[in-house]
mmCIF file of C-alpha atoms in Angstrom:
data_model
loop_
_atom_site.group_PDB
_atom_site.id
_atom_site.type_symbol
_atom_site.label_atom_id
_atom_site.label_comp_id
_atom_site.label_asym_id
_atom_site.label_seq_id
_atom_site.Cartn_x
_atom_site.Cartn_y
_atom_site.Cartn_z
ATOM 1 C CA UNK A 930 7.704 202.756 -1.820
ATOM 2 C CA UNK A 931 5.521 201.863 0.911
ATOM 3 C CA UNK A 932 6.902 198.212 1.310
ATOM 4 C CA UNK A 933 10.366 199.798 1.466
ATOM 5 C CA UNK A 934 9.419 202.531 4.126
ATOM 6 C CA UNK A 935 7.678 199.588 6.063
ATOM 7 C CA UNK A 936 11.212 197.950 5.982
ATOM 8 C CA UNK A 937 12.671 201.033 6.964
ATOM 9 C CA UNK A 938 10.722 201.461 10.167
ATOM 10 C CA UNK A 939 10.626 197.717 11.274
ATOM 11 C CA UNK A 940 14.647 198.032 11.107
ATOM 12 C CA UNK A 941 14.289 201.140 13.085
ATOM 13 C CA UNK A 942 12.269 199.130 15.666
ATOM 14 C CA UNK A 943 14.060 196.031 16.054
ATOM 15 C CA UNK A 944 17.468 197.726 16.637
ATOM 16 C CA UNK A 945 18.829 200.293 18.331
ATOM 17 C CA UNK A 946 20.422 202.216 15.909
ATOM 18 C CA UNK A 947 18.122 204.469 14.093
ATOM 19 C CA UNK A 948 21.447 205.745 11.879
ATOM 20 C CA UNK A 949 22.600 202.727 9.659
ATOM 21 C CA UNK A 950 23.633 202.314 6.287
ATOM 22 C CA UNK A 951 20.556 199.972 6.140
ATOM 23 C CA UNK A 952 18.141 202.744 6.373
ATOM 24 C CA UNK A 953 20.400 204.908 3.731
ATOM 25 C CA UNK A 954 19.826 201.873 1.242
ATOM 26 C CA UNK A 955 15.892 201.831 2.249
ATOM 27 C CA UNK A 956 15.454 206.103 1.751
ATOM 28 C CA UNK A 957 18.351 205.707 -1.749
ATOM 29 C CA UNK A 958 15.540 203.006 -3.197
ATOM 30 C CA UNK A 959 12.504 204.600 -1.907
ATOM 31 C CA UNK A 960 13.864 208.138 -3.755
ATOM 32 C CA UNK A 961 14.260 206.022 -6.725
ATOM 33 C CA UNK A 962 10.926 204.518 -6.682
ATOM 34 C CA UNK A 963 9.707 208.206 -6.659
ATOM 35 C CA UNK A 964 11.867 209.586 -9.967
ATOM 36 C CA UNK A 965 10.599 206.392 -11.627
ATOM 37 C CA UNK A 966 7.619 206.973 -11.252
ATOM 38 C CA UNK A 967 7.756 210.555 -12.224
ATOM 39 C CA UNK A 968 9.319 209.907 -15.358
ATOM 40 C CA UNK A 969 6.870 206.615 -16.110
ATOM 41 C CA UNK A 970 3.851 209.046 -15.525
ATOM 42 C CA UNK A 971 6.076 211.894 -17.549
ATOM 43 C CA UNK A 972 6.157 209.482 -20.373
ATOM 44 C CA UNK A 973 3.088 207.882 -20.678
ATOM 45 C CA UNK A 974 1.218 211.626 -20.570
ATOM 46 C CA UNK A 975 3.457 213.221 -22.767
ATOM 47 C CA UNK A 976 1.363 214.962 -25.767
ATOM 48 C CA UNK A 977 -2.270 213.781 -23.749
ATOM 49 C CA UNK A 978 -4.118 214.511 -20.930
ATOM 50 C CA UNK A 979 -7.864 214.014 -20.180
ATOM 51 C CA UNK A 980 -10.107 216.412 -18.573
ATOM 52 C CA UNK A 981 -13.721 215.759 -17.522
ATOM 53 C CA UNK A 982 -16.306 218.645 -18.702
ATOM 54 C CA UNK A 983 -19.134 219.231 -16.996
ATOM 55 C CA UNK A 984 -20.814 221.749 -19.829
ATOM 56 C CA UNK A 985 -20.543 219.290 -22.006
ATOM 57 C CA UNK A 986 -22.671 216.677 -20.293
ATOM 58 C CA UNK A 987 -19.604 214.889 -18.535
ATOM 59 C CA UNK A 988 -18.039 214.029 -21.676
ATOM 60 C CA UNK A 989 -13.946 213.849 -22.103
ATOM 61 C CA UNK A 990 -11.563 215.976 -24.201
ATOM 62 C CA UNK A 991 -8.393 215.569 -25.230
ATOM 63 C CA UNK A 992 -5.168 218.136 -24.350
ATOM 64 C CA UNK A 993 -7.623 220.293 -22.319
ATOM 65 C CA UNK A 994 -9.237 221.194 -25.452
ATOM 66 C CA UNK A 995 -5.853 222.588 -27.033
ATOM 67 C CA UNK A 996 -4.342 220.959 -30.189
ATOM 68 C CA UNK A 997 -0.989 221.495 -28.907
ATOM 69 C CA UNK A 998 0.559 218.999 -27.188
ATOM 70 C CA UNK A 999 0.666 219.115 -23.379
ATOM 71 C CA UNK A 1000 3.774 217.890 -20.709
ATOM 72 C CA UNK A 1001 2.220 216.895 -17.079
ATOM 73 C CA UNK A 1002 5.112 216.784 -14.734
ATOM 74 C CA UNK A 1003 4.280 215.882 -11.152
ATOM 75 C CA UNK A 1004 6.415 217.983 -9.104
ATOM 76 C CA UNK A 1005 5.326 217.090 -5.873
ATOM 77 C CA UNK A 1006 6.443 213.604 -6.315
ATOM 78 C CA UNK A 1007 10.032 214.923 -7.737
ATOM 79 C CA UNK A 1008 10.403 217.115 -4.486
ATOM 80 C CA UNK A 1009 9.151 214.192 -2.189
ATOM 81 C CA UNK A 1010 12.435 211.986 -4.089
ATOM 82 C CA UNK A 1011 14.721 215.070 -3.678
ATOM 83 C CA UNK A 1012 13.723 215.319 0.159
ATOM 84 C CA UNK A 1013 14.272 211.306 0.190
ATOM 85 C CA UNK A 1014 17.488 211.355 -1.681
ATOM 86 C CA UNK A 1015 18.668 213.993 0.797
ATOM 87 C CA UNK A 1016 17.646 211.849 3.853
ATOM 88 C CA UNK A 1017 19.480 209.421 3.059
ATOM 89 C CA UNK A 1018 22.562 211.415 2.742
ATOM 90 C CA UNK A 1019 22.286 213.047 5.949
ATOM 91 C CA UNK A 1020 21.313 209.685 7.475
ATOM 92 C CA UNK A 1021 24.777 208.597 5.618
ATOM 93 C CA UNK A 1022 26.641 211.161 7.435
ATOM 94 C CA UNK A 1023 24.959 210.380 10.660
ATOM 95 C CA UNK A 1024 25.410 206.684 10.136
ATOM 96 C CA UNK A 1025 29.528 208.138 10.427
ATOM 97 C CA UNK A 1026 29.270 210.387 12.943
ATOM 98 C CA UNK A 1027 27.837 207.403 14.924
ATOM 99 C CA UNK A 1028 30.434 204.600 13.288
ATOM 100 C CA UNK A 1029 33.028 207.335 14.882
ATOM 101 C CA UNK A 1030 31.320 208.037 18.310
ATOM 102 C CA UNK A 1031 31.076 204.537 19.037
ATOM 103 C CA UNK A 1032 35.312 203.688 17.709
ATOM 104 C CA UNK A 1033 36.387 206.480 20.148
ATOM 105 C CA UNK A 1034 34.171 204.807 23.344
#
């Protein structure tokens, strides 16, 4: 993701056009990085999670000391490809509105 936003800003730099469909591709694949890794980190902790306990002389358990098993879904990193996704639809639009601004000059 970082790589990708790198590639992103270097475009943004070396031309002149900060609206492309160059940048939509970058913010599409960095929003896609982001659900993948959601749903790699949704799959591998699915029915386990660790948690330190410091009563216990530092030791681990398992599930948070449930026998149940336990879901960990990172939201943050779901909004953060939601906000990404819609970036790069606005930047889509203004990639248009720009396409059509410079046709009529």
């Amino acid at each position: 993701m970082l790589w990708e936003l790198s590639q992103l800003f270097g475009e943004v730099d070396a031309e002149l056009f900060p609206f492309s469909e160059a940048q939509v591709f970058h913010l599409r694949r960095v929003a896609l990085y982001a659900l993948l890794l959601v749903l790699i980190e949704l799959v591998f902790s699915a029915g386990f999670s660790l948690g330190v306990v410091p009563e216990f002389g530092y030791s681990i358990i398992y599930n948070n000391g449930n026998t149940e098993p336990t879901i960990n879904l990172n939201i943050g990193m779901l909004v953060f490809s939601a906000i990404m996704y819609s970036l790069s639809v606005i930047f889509r639009y203004a990639a248009l509105l720009q396409q059509l601004s410079d046709d009529t000059v």
